[in-house]
Amino acid sequence: MREIVKLSGVRKTYKMGEVEIHAVDGIDFEIMEGEFTIIVGPSGAGKTTVLNILGGMDTCDEGQVLVDQEDIASYRGRKLTSYRRNDIGFVFQFYNLVQNLTAKENVELATQICQRPLDAEEVLIRVGLSERMDNFPAQLSGGEQQRVAIARALAKNPKLLLCDEPTGALDYSTGKAILKLLQDTCRKHKMTVIVITHNTAIAPMADRIIKIKNGKVSSQKINEHPMPVEEIEW
């Protein structure tokens, strides 16, 4: 497998009045193409900041952020927008669906702004929503809405699928189903999936586990034998 992501000496500081908050304080890690990676750490550790920098939604103050051998830390303006549109699929904790569009229309909306989209209907079938394409978000359960959000991200055919606490708003059983969908997507379609979470119990399902604490990588390891989601309890 080839290296798809490499962060070197990445720092991000936020200023609140006279106070400086070092959200990311010298992060270094790499991820291989097609890996399922979990970035885990307590609230305020810097996980979301790292994900936002990797996804082009924020910029770092120092360091190098290589994605497919391109340093996106140097991107600005239209180049950064193009990167977000074409290379990144985001899955958020609270779905962020357009309420007056159907499931299919939500997915189609994403396909209209990227270079190499997949067919919206095919992706919705892949995530198990063949019977719910014409339903509006308010007519869907939380798990179904998150499936639409995942389909919307996948339909862009991105290099990276970035998931920010994707099960945070879901009950236990639905959360497991969503994690299984993400794991299966990684395995069957060779998608590079990065999930951030505070739930350390789900770490054994990952190929690579990166632990972040106080804005630094406290540990990272390769998991030679990832567990199926069905075997994980929390």
CSV table of C-alpha atoms in Angstrom, one decimal:
chain,number,residue,atom,x,y,z
A,1,MET,CA,0.0,0.0,0.0
A,2,ARG,CA,1.2,3.5,-0.7
A,3,GLU,CA,1.1,6.4,1.7
A,4,ILE,CA,-1.9,8.7,1.1
A,5,VAL,CA,-1.6,11.0,4.1
A,6,LYS,CA,1.4,12.3,6.0
A,7,LEU,CA,1.3,15.0,8.6
A,8,SER,CA,4.7,16.5,9.8
A,9,GLY,CA,5.1,19.0,12.6
A,10,VAL,CA,1.6,20.3,12.2
A,11,ARG,CA,0.6,23.1,14.6
A,12,LYS,CA,-2.5,25.2,15.1
A,13,THR,CA,-2.9,27.9,17.7
A,14,TYR,CA,-6.1,29.8,18.4
A,15,LYS,CA,-6.1,33.2,20.1
A,16,MET,CA,-8.9,34.2,22.5
A,17,GLY,CA,-8.0,37.7,23.8
A,18,GLU,CA,-4.6,37.3,25.4
A,19,VAL,CA,-4.9,33.6,25.7
A,20,GLU,CA,-3.3,31.2,23.2
A,21,ILE,CA,-4.8,27.7,22.8
A,22,HIS,CA,-2.5,25.2,21.2
A,23,ALA,CA,-5.1,23.0,19.6
A,24,VAL,CA,-2.6,21.0,17.6
A,25,ASP,CA,0.9,21.1,18.9
A,26,GLY,CA,3.3,19.3,16.6
A,27,ILE,CA,1.3,16.4,15.1
A,28,ASP,CA,3.1,13.7,13.1
A,29,PHE,CA,1.5,10.6,11.6
A,30,GLU,CA,0.9,8.8,8.3
A,31,ILE,CA,-1.9,6.8,6.8
A,32,MET,CA,-1.8,4.3,4.0
A,33,GLU,CA,-4.2,4.2,1.1
A,34,GLY,CA,-7.2,1.9,1.7
A,35,GLU,CA,-6.7,1.9,5.5
A,36,PHE,CA,-9.5,2.2,8.1
A,37,THR,CA,-8.0,4.6,10.6
A,38,ILE,CA,-9.4,5.7,14.0
A,39,ILE,CA,-8.2,8.9,15.7
A,40,VAL,CA,-9.2,8.7,19.3
A,41,GLY,CA,-8.8,11.0,22.2
A,42,PRO,CA,-10.8,12.9,24.9
A,43,SER,CA,-12.8,16.0,24.2
A,44,GLY,CA,-10.6,19.0,23.5
A,45,ALA,CA,-7.6,16.8,22.5
A,46,GLY,CA,-7.4,18.4,19.0
A,47,LYS,CA,-9.0,15.6,17.0
A,48,THR,CA,-11.5,17.7,15.2
A,49,THR,CA,-8.9,20.4,14.4
A,50,VAL,CA,-6.7,17.7,12.8
A,51,LEU,CA,-9.6,16.4,10.8
A,52,ASN,CA,-10.6,20.0,9.7
A,53,ILE,CA,-7.0,20.7,8.6
A,54,LEU,CA,-6.9,17.4,6.7
A,55,GLY,CA,-10.2,18.2,5.0
A,56,GLY,CA,-9.2,21.7,4.0
A,57,MET,CA,-11.8,23.3,6.3
A,58,ASP,CA,-9.1,24.9,8.4
A,59,THR,CA,-5.4,25.7,7.8
A,60,CYS,CA,-2.4,25.0,10.0
A,61,ASP,CA,0.1,27.6,11.2
A,62,GLU,CA,3.1,25.4,10.8
A,63,GLY,CA,4.0,22.0,9.3
A,64,GLN,CA,3.3,19.9,6.2
A,65,VAL,CA,0.1,18.1,5.3
A,66,LEU,CA,0.7,15.8,2.4
A,67,VAL,CA,-2.4,14.2,0.7
A,68,ASP,CA,-1.5,12.0,-2.2
A,69,GLN,CA,1.9,13.7,-2.2
A,70,GLU,CA,0.5,17.2,-2.5
A,71,ASP,CA,1.1,19.6,0.4
A,72,ILE,CA,-2.4,21.0,1.0
A,73,ALA,CA,-1.0,23.2,3.8
A,74,SER,CA,0.1,25.6,1.1
A,75,TYR,CA,-3.3,25.7,-0.6
A,76,ARG,CA,-5.4,28.8,-0.4
A,77,GLY,CA,-8.5,30.2,-2.1
A,78,ARG,CA,-9.7,28.4,-5.2
A,79,LYS,CA,-7.1,25.6,-4.9
A,80,LEU,CA,-8.3,24.8,-1.4
A,81,THR,CA,-12.0,24.9,-2.5
A,82,SER,CA,-11.2,22.5,-5.4
A,83,TYR,CA,-9.4,20.2,-3.0
A,84,ARG,CA,-12.5,20.1,-0.7
A,85,ARG,CA,-14.9,19.6,-3.6
A,86,ASN,CA,-13.0,16.8,-5.4
A,87,ASP,CA,-10.8,14.9,-2.9
A,88,ILE,CA,-12.7,15.0,0.4
A,89,GLY,CA,-15.9,13.4,1.6
A,90,PHE,CA,-17.1,14.6,5.0
A,91,VAL,CA,-19.5,12.8,7.3
A,92,PHE,CA,-20.7,14.9,10.3
A,93,GLN,CA,-22.1,13.9,13.7
A,94,PHE,CA,-25.5,15.7,13.0
A,95,TYR,CA,-25.9,14.7,9.3
A,96,ASN,CA,-26.2,18.3,7.8
A,97,LEU,CA,-28.8,17.3,5.2
A,98,VAL,CA,-30.8,19.8,3.3
A,99,GLN,CA,-34.3,19.4,4.8
A,100,ASN,CA,-36.4,20.3,1.8
A,101,LEU,CA,-34.5,17.9,-0.5
A,102,THR,CA,-35.1,14.1,-0.7
A,103,ALA,CA,-32.4,11.6,0.1
A,104,LYS,CA,-31.6,11.2,-3.6
A,105,GLU,CA,-31.5,15.0,-4.2
A,106,ASN,CA,-29.2,15.5,-1.2
A,107,VAL,CA,-26.8,13.0,-2.7
A,108,GLU,CA,-27.2,14.5,-6.3
A,109,LEU,CA,-26.4,17.9,-4.9
A,110,ALA,CA,-22.9,16.8,-3.9
A,111,THR,CA,-22.3,15.1,-7.3
A,112,GLN,CA,-23.0,18.4,-9.1
A,113,ILE,CA,-19.9,20.1,-7.7
A,114,CYS,CA,-17.2,17.5,-8.2
A,115,GLN,CA,-15.2,16.1,-11.1
A,116,ARG,CA,-15.6,12.3,-10.9
A,117,PRO,CA,-19.0,11.6,-9.2
A,118,LEU,CA,-20.7,8.3,-8.8
A,119,ASP,CA,-24.3,7.6,-9.6
A,120,ALA,CA,-26.5,8.8,-6.7
A,121,GLU,CA,-29.0,5.9,-7.0
A,122,GLU,CA,-26.2,3.3,-7.0
A,123,VAL,CA,-24.6,4.8,-3.9
A,124,LEU,CA,-27.9,4.9,-2.1
A,125,ILE,CA,-28.5,1.3,-2.9
A,126,ARG,CA,-25.0,0.5,-1.7
A,127,VAL,CA,-25.8,2.0,1.7
A,128,GLY,CA,-29.1,0.2,2.0
A,129,LEU,CA,-31.5,2.9,1.1
A,130,SER,CA,-33.0,1.6,-2.1
A,131,GLU,CA,-36.6,2.0,-0.7
A,132,ARG,CA,-36.0,5.5,0.9
A,133,MET,CA,-34.6,7.6,-2.0
A,134,ASP,CA,-37.7,9.8,-2.3
A,135,ASN,CA,-38.1,10.4,1.4
A,136,PHE,CA,-37.2,13.7,3.0
A,137,PRO,CA,-34.9,13.8,6.0
A,138,ALA,CA,-37.7,14.4,8.4
A,139,GLN,CA,-39.3,11.1,7.2
A,140,LEU,CA,-36.1,9.2,8.0
A,141,SER,CA,-34.7,7.8,11.2
A,142,GLY,CA,-31.3,9.0,12.6
A,143,GLY,CA,-29.5,6.0,11.2
A,144,GLU,CA,-31.1,6.4,7.8
A,145,GLN,CA,-30.2,10.1,7.7
A,146,GLN,CA,-26.6,9.2,8.6
A,147,ARG,CA,-26.6,6.7,5.7
A,148,VAL,CA,-27.7,9.5,3.4
A,149,ALA,CA,-24.9,11.6,4.7
A,150,ILE,CA,-22.4,8.8,4.0
A,151,ALA,CA,-23.9,8.2,0.5
A,152,ARG,CA,-23.5,11.9,-0.2
A,153,ALA,CA,-19.8,11.8,0.8
A,154,LEU,CA,-19.2,8.6,-1.2
A,155,ALA,CA,-20.9,9.9,-4.3
A,156,LYS,CA,-18.2,12.4,-4.7
A,157,ASN,CA,-15.8,9.5,-5.2
A,158,PRO,CA,-13.2,11.1,-2.8
A,159,LYS,CA,-9.7,10.2,-2.0
A,160,LEU,CA,-10.4,10.5,1.7
A,161,LEU,CA,-13.6,9.8,3.7
A,162,LEU,CA,-13.4,11.9,6.9
A,163,CYS,CA,-15.9,11.1,9.7
A,164,ASP,CA,-16.4,13.3,12.7
A,165,GLU,CA,-18.0,11.3,15.5
A,166,PRO,CA,-20.3,9.6,13.0
A,167,THR,CA,-22.2,7.6,15.6
A,168,GLY,CA,-22.3,10.4,18.3
A,169,ALA,CA,-26.0,11.2,17.8
A,170,LEU,CA,-27.1,7.5,17.3
A,171,ASP,CA,-28.2,4.7,19.7
A,172,TYR,CA,-26.0,1.7,20.2
A,173,SER,CA,-27.5,-0.6,17.6
A,174,THR,CA,-27.7,2.0,14.9
A,175,GLY,CA,-24.2,3.2,15.7
A,176,LYS,CA,-22.9,-0.3,15.2
A,177,ALA,CA,-24.7,-0.6,11.8
A,178,ILE,CA,-23.1,2.7,10.7
A,179,LEU,CA,-19.6,1.6,11.7
A,180,LYS,CA,-20.2,-1.7,9.9
A,181,LEU,CA,-21.2,0.3,6.8
A,182,LEU,CA,-18.0,2.4,7.0
A,183,GLN,CA,-15.8,-0.7,7.6
A,184,ASP,CA,-17.4,-2.5,4.7
A,185,THR,CA,-17.0,0.6,2.4
A,186,CYS,CA,-13.3,0.6,3.3
A,187,ARG,CA,-12.8,-3.1,2.6
A,188,LYS,CA,-14.9,-3.6,-0.5
A,189,HIS,CA,-14.1,-0.3,-2.3
A,190,LYS,CA,-10.6,0.3,-1.1
A,191,MET,CA,-11.7,3.6,0.4
A,192,THR,CA,-9.4,5.4,2.8
A,193,VAL,CA,-11.6,6.1,5.9
A,194,ILE,CA,-10.6,8.2,8.8
A,195,VAL,CA,-12.9,8.3,11.9
A,196,ILE,CA,-12.4,10.5,14.9
A,197,THR,CA,-14.1,9.5,18.1
A,198,HIS,CA,-13.7,9.7,21.9
A,199,ASN,CA,-15.0,6.1,22.2
A,200,THR,CA,-11.8,4.0,22.7
A,201,ALA,CA,-13.9,0.8,22.6
A,202,ILE,CA,-14.3,0.9,18.8
A,203,ALA,CA,-10.5,1.2,18.2
A,204,PRO,CA,-10.0,-2.5,17.7
A,205,MET,CA,-12.0,-2.4,14.4
A,206,ALA,CA,-9.3,-0.1,12.8
A,207,ASP,CA,-6.2,-1.0,10.7
A,208,ARG,CA,-4.4,2.0,12.3
A,209,ILE,CA,-5.1,3.6,15.7
A,210,ILE,CA,-3.8,7.1,16.4
A,211,LYS,CA,-4.3,8.4,20.0
A,212,ILE,CA,-4.2,12.2,20.5
A,213,LYS,CA,-3.9,13.9,23.8
A,214,ASN,CA,-3.3,17.7,24.5
A,215,GLY,CA,-2.7,18.4,20.8
A,216,LYS,CA,0.0,15.7,20.3
A,217,VAL,CA,0.0,12.1,19.1
A,218,SER,CA,0.4,10.1,22.4
A,219,SER,CA,0.6,6.8,20.5
A,220,GLN,CA,-0.1,5.1,17.2
A,221,LYS,CA,-0.1,1.5,16.2
A,222,ILE,CA,-0.9,-0.8,13.3
A,223,ASN,CA,-3.6,-3.3,14.1
A,224,GLU,CA,-2.7,-6.6,12.3
A,225,HIS,CA,-6.0,-8.2,13.1
A,226,PRO,CA,-8.9,-5.7,13.0
A,227,MET,CA,-12.1,-7.0,14.7
A,228,PRO,CA,-15.4,-7.1,12.9
A,229,VAL,CA,-17.8,-4.5,14.3
A,230,GLU,CA,-20.2,-7.2,15.3
A,231,GLU,CA,-17.7,-8.5,17.9
A,232,ILE,CA,-17.1,-5.1,19.5
A,233,GLU,CA,-19.1,-4.1,22.6
A,234,TRP,CA,-19.2,-0.8,24.5
